[in-house]
Short mmCIF file of C-alpha atoms in Angstrom, two decimals:
data_model
loop_
_atom_site.label_atom_id
_atom_site.label_comp_id
_atom_site.label_asym_id
_atom_site.label_seq_id
_atom_site.Cartn_x
_atom_site.Cartn_y
_atom_site.Cartn_z
CA ALA A 1 -69.31 -108.68 -109.33
CA GLN A 2 -66.15 -106.69 -109.91
CA SER A 3 -63.11 -107.01 -112.15
CA VAL A 4 -59.91 -105.06 -112.76
CA THR A 5 -57.72 -104.75 -115.83
CA GLN A 6 -54.23 -103.33 -115.54
CA LEU A 7 -52.75 -102.44 -118.90
CA GLY A 8 -49.10 -103.35 -119.18
CA SER A 9 -47.57 -106.07 -117.03
CA HIS A 10 -44.27 -104.15 -117.13
CA VAL A 11 -43.71 -100.41 -117.34
CA SER A 12 -40.25 -98.89 -117.61
CA VAL A 13 -39.53 -95.19 -117.04
CA SER A 14 -36.41 -93.14 -116.50
CA GLU A 15 -35.64 -91.69 -113.10
CA GLY A 16 -37.28 -88.27 -112.91
CA ALA A 17 -39.85 -89.06 -115.61
CA LEU A 18 -43.62 -89.23 -115.24
CA VAL A 19 -45.05 -92.51 -113.98
CA LEU A 20 -48.43 -93.58 -115.38
CA LEU A 21 -49.92 -96.95 -114.45
CA ARG A 22 -53.29 -97.74 -116.00
CA CYS A 23 -56.26 -99.38 -114.31
CA ASN A 24 -59.77 -99.99 -115.63
CA TYR A 25 -62.46 -101.56 -113.52
CA SER A 26 -65.89 -103.08 -113.82
CA SER A 27 -68.36 -102.98 -110.96
CA SER A 28 -72.10 -103.54 -110.63
CA VAL A 29 -72.24 -101.21 -107.62
CA PRO A 30 -70.51 -97.92 -106.80
CA PRO A 31 -66.91 -98.97 -106.35
CA TYR A 32 -64.25 -98.40 -103.77
CA LEU A 33 -60.91 -98.30 -105.60
CA PHE A 34 -57.42 -98.86 -104.27
CA TRP A 35 -53.81 -98.88 -105.35
CA TYR A 36 -51.35 -101.05 -103.45
CA VAL A 37 -47.58 -101.43 -103.80
CA GLN A 38 -45.71 -104.66 -103.12
CA TYR A 39 -41.97 -105.05 -102.67
CA PRO A 40 -40.37 -108.50 -103.09
CA ASN A 41 -41.46 -111.02 -100.48
CA GLN A 42 -43.56 -108.43 -98.68
CA GLY A 43 -47.25 -107.84 -98.14
CA LEU A 44 -49.19 -105.06 -99.80
CA GLN A 45 -48.94 -101.44 -98.72
CA LEU A 46 -51.82 -99.08 -99.39
CA LEU A 47 -50.82 -96.15 -101.63
CA LEU A 48 -54.21 -94.47 -101.92
CA LYS A 49 -57.93 -95.10 -102.11
CA TYR A 50 -61.10 -93.65 -103.54
CA THR A 51 -64.39 -94.20 -101.74
CA THR A 52 -66.58 -91.13 -102.21
CA GLY A 53 -66.10 -87.41 -102.68
CA ALA A 54 -63.19 -85.82 -104.51
CA THR A 55 -62.24 -87.80 -107.58
CA LEU A 56 -58.57 -86.84 -107.47
CA VAL A 57 -56.97 -88.60 -104.55
CA LYS A 58 -53.48 -88.13 -103.24
CA GLY A 59 -51.52 -90.87 -101.57
CA ILE A 60 -48.17 -91.59 -100.07
CA ASN A 61 -44.78 -91.14 -101.74
CA GLY A 62 -46.10 -88.50 -104.15
CA PHE A 63 -48.58 -90.75 -105.96
CA GLU A 64 -52.06 -89.70 -106.97
CA ALA A 65 -54.96 -91.18 -108.92
CA GLU A 66 -58.11 -89.87 -110.53
CA PHE A 67 -61.43 -91.69 -110.50
CA LYS A 68 -63.17 -91.26 -113.86
CA LYS A 69 -66.58 -92.89 -113.76
CA SER A 70 -67.33 -92.28 -117.43
CA GLU A 71 -64.14 -94.07 -118.42
CA THR A 72 -64.29 -96.65 -115.58
CA SER A 73 -60.67 -95.81 -114.91
CA PHE A 74 -58.46 -95.16 -111.90
CA HIS A 75 -54.99 -94.50 -113.30
CA LEU A 76 -52.04 -93.98 -110.96
CA THR A 77 -49.53 -91.20 -111.60
CA LYS A 78 -46.42 -89.69 -110.09
CA PRO A 79 -44.77 -86.60 -111.62
CA SER A 80 -41.17 -87.69 -111.07
CA ALA A 81 -40.04 -91.29 -110.66
CA HIS A 82 -37.51 -92.26 -108.03
CA MET A 83 -35.41 -95.42 -107.95
CA SER A 84 -37.20 -96.48 -104.77
CA ASP A 85 -40.50 -96.62 -106.70
CA ALA A 86 -39.42 -99.83 -108.42
CA ALA A 87 -41.95 -102.42 -107.26
CA GLU A 88 -45.15 -104.26 -108.19
CA TYR A 89 -48.30 -102.17 -108.22
CA PHE A 90 -51.81 -103.54 -107.88
CA CYS A 91 -55.12 -101.87 -108.56
CA ALA A 92 -58.11 -103.28 -106.66
CA VAL A 93 -61.86 -102.75 -106.48
CA THR A 94 -64.59 -103.67 -104.04
CA GLY A 95 -68.28 -103.01 -103.73
CA GLY A 96 -67.92 -103.20 -99.95
CA GLY A 97 -69.58 -106.58 -99.71
CA ALA A 98 -68.48 -110.05 -98.71
CA ASP A 99 -66.26 -110.53 -101.73
CA GLY A 100 -63.47 -108.35 -100.39
CA LEU A 101 -61.03 -106.87 -102.84
CA THR A 102 -60.70 -107.95 -106.46
CA PHE A 103 -57.19 -107.31 -107.76
CA GLY A 104 -55.70 -106.77 -111.16
CA LYS A 105 -52.73 -108.86 -112.25
CA GLY A 106 -50.30 -106.14 -111.32
CA THR A 107 -47.83 -103.90 -113.11
CA HIS A 108 -44.10 -104.23 -112.51
CA LEU A 109 -42.59 -100.75 -112.48
CA ILE A 110 -38.97 -100.53 -113.57
CA ILE A 111 -36.99 -97.35 -113.02
CA GLN A 112 -34.03 -96.76 -115.37
CA PRO A 113 -31.17 -94.67 -113.98
CA ASP B 1 -51.68 -100.48 -83.56
CA THR B 2 -49.03 -103.00 -84.56
CA GLY B 3 -50.54 -103.82 -87.93
CA VAL B 4 -51.59 -107.22 -89.22
CA SER B 5 -49.27 -110.01 -88.11
CA GLN B 6 -48.88 -113.33 -89.92
CA ASN B 7 -46.99 -116.40 -88.77
CA PRO B 8 -44.95 -118.12 -89.88
CA ARG B 9 -43.32 -115.99 -92.59
CA HIS B 10 -42.12 -119.06 -94.43
CA LYS B 11 -43.23 -122.70 -94.34
CA ILE B 12 -41.69 -125.60 -96.22
CA THR B 13 -43.66 -128.83 -96.05
CA LYS B 14 -43.73 -132.18 -97.72
CA ARG B 15 -46.57 -133.06 -100.04
CA GLY B 16 -49.42 -134.66 -98.13
CA GLN B 17 -48.74 -132.90 -94.84
CA ASN B 18 -51.17 -130.51 -93.17
CA VAL B 19 -50.20 -126.89 -92.53
CA THR B 20 -51.79 -124.11 -90.49
CA PHE B 21 -51.15 -120.39 -90.74
CA ARG B 22 -52.09 -117.74 -88.22
CA CYS B 23 -53.22 -114.15 -88.72
CA ASP B 24 -53.58 -111.52 -86.00
CA PRO B 25 -55.53 -108.55 -87.38
CA ILE B 26 -55.62 -104.98 -86.15
CA SER B 27 -57.61 -105.18 -82.93
CA GLU B 28 -60.24 -102.59 -83.92
CA HIS B 29 -60.97 -104.29 -87.24
CA ASN B 30 -64.03 -106.52 -87.38
CA ARG B 31 -63.45 -107.94 -90.86
CA LEU B 32 -60.71 -110.39 -91.76
CA TYR B 33 -59.85 -111.73 -95.20
CA TRP B 34 -57.58 -114.45 -96.56
CA TYR B 35 -56.01 -114.25 -100.02
CA ARG B 36 -53.68 -116.43 -102.03
CA GLN B 37 -51.07 -114.96 -104.35
CA THR B 38 -49.19 -117.03 -106.88
CA LEU B 39 -46.11 -115.86 -108.74
CA GLY B 40 -46.83 -113.05 -111.16
CA GLN B 41 -50.47 -112.72 -110.19
CA GLY B 42 -52.57 -110.46 -108.05
CA PRO B 43 -53.98 -111.73 -104.75
CA GLU B 44 -56.98 -114.03 -105.09
CA PHE B 45 -59.77 -113.83 -102.51
CA LEU B 46 -60.33 -117.01 -100.49
CA THR B 47 -62.60 -116.28 -97.53
CA TYR B 48 -63.91 -113.58 -95.22
CA PHE B 49 -64.98 -113.20 -91.60
CA GLN B 50 -67.04 -110.56 -89.92
CA ASN B 51 -66.22 -110.91 -86.25
CA GLU B 52 -66.32 -114.69 -85.67
CA ALA B 53 -68.78 -115.45 -88.48
CA GLN B 54 -67.39 -116.79 -91.75
CA LEU B 55 -69.64 -115.02 -94.23
CA GLU B 56 -68.04 -116.13 -97.47
CA LYS B 57 -66.21 -119.39 -98.05
CA SER B 58 -67.37 -120.50 -101.46
CA ARG B 59 -64.12 -119.25 -102.98
CA LEU B 60 -61.91 -121.53 -100.90
CA LEU B 61 -59.98 -123.52 -103.46
CA SER B 62 -61.05 -126.98 -102.37
CA ASP B 63 -62.39 -128.83 -99.35
CA ARG B 64 -58.79 -129.24 -98.23
CA PHE B 65 -58.83 -125.56 -97.27
CA SER B 66 -60.54 -124.34 -94.12
CA ALA B 67 -60.40 -121.24 -91.96
CA GLU B 68 -61.50 -120.31 -88.48
CA ARG B 69 -61.77 -117.20 -86.37
CA PRO B 70 -62.94 -118.65 -83.08
CA LYS B 71 -63.33 -115.58 -80.90
CA GLY B 72 -63.46 -112.91 -83.54
CA SER B 73 -59.82 -112.03 -83.01
CA PHE B 74 -57.05 -114.07 -84.66
CA SER B 75 -57.72 -116.43 -87.54
CA THR B 76 -56.16 -119.64 -88.82
CA LEU B 77 -56.04 -121.02 -92.34
CA GLU B 78 -55.45 -124.76 -92.63
CA ILE B 79 -54.55 -126.73 -95.72
CA GLN B 80 -54.87 -130.47 -95.43
CA ARG B 81 -52.99 -133.00 -97.58
CA THR B 82 -50.91 -130.30 -99.25
CA GLU B 83 -50.12 -130.51 -102.96
CA GLN B 84 -47.35 -128.85 -104.94
CA GLY B 85 -49.93 -126.56 -106.50
CA ASP B 86 -50.63 -125.10 -103.07
CA SER B 87 -47.23 -123.39 -103.09
CA ALA B 88 -47.98 -119.68 -102.92
CA MET B 89 -48.01 -116.62 -100.68
CA TYR B 90 -50.98 -116.57 -98.32
CA LEU B 91 -52.00 -113.08 -97.30
CA CYS B 92 -54.28 -111.93 -94.54
CA ALA B 93 -55.99 -108.53 -94.45
CA SER B 94 -58.29 -106.78 -92.02
CA SER B 95 -60.64 -103.85 -92.28
CA PHE B 96 -63.20 -101.90 -90.29
CA GLY B 97 -66.69 -101.96 -91.69
CA GLN B 98 -67.05 -102.16 -95.46
CA GLY B 99 -63.50 -101.19 -96.18
CA SER B 100 -63.90 -97.51 -96.91
CA TYR B 101 -61.02 -96.89 -94.53
CA GLY B 102 -58.87 -99.34 -96.44
CA TYR B 103 -57.71 -102.89 -96.04
CA THR B 104 -54.48 -103.51 -94.11
CA PHE B 105 -52.41 -106.47 -95.23
CA GLY B 106 -49.94 -108.59 -93.34
CA SER B 107 -46.55 -109.57 -94.72
CA GLY B 108 -47.86 -112.98 -95.75
CA THR B 109 -46.84 -116.59 -95.26
CA ARG B 110 -44.91 -118.13 -98.13
CA LEU B 111 -45.71 -121.83 -98.46
CA THR B 112 -43.46 -124.17 -100.40
CA VAL B 113 -44.65 -127.74 -100.89
CA VAL B 114 -41.85 -130.16 -101.85
#
């Protein structure tokens, strides 16, 4: 079984500042980890994923995340926030089996001008 | 590749009515998933198909919920005797294999039960 904890239901940063969204996971098997972004009344768009190999993964729109097995973490970062980054962000985990993706509760990212 | 398509985008129904939603996955994807998302929460897994076989349905919320994927292509999710608590966004996703290539989501169907 898998679970995801996203620390902070709301995160507010200034435009141009570093974005850090935290995600910790639990998995009984080697995990596949994902970050998705959701804009109002839309589906989820994949930002990036970790399956195997390099632990630092780069995604779209300048986001990246690092898989740290020892810390069971997969935090999402972006060096410089843009107004268009304001959205809901979800971390998700799967073991690749029939249970699909298990999502965290999401973090609402607010960008201050 | 036109992505995952869901219809309708919005559905308003009266309590007690039956509703059916459709999902057309990416044609190369053999796995199809249904999720429910309520306000302020992450998506919640409901059921999963590999080709036409429904391999996991124990997480469907009640026996009022059912899903089909008759020819291993599109899928339908039906809710019978809708209740106000069924109001939510219903999301469909598809993937190839075990998901290492990622899961592609549709735009969802927003259900409002009045």
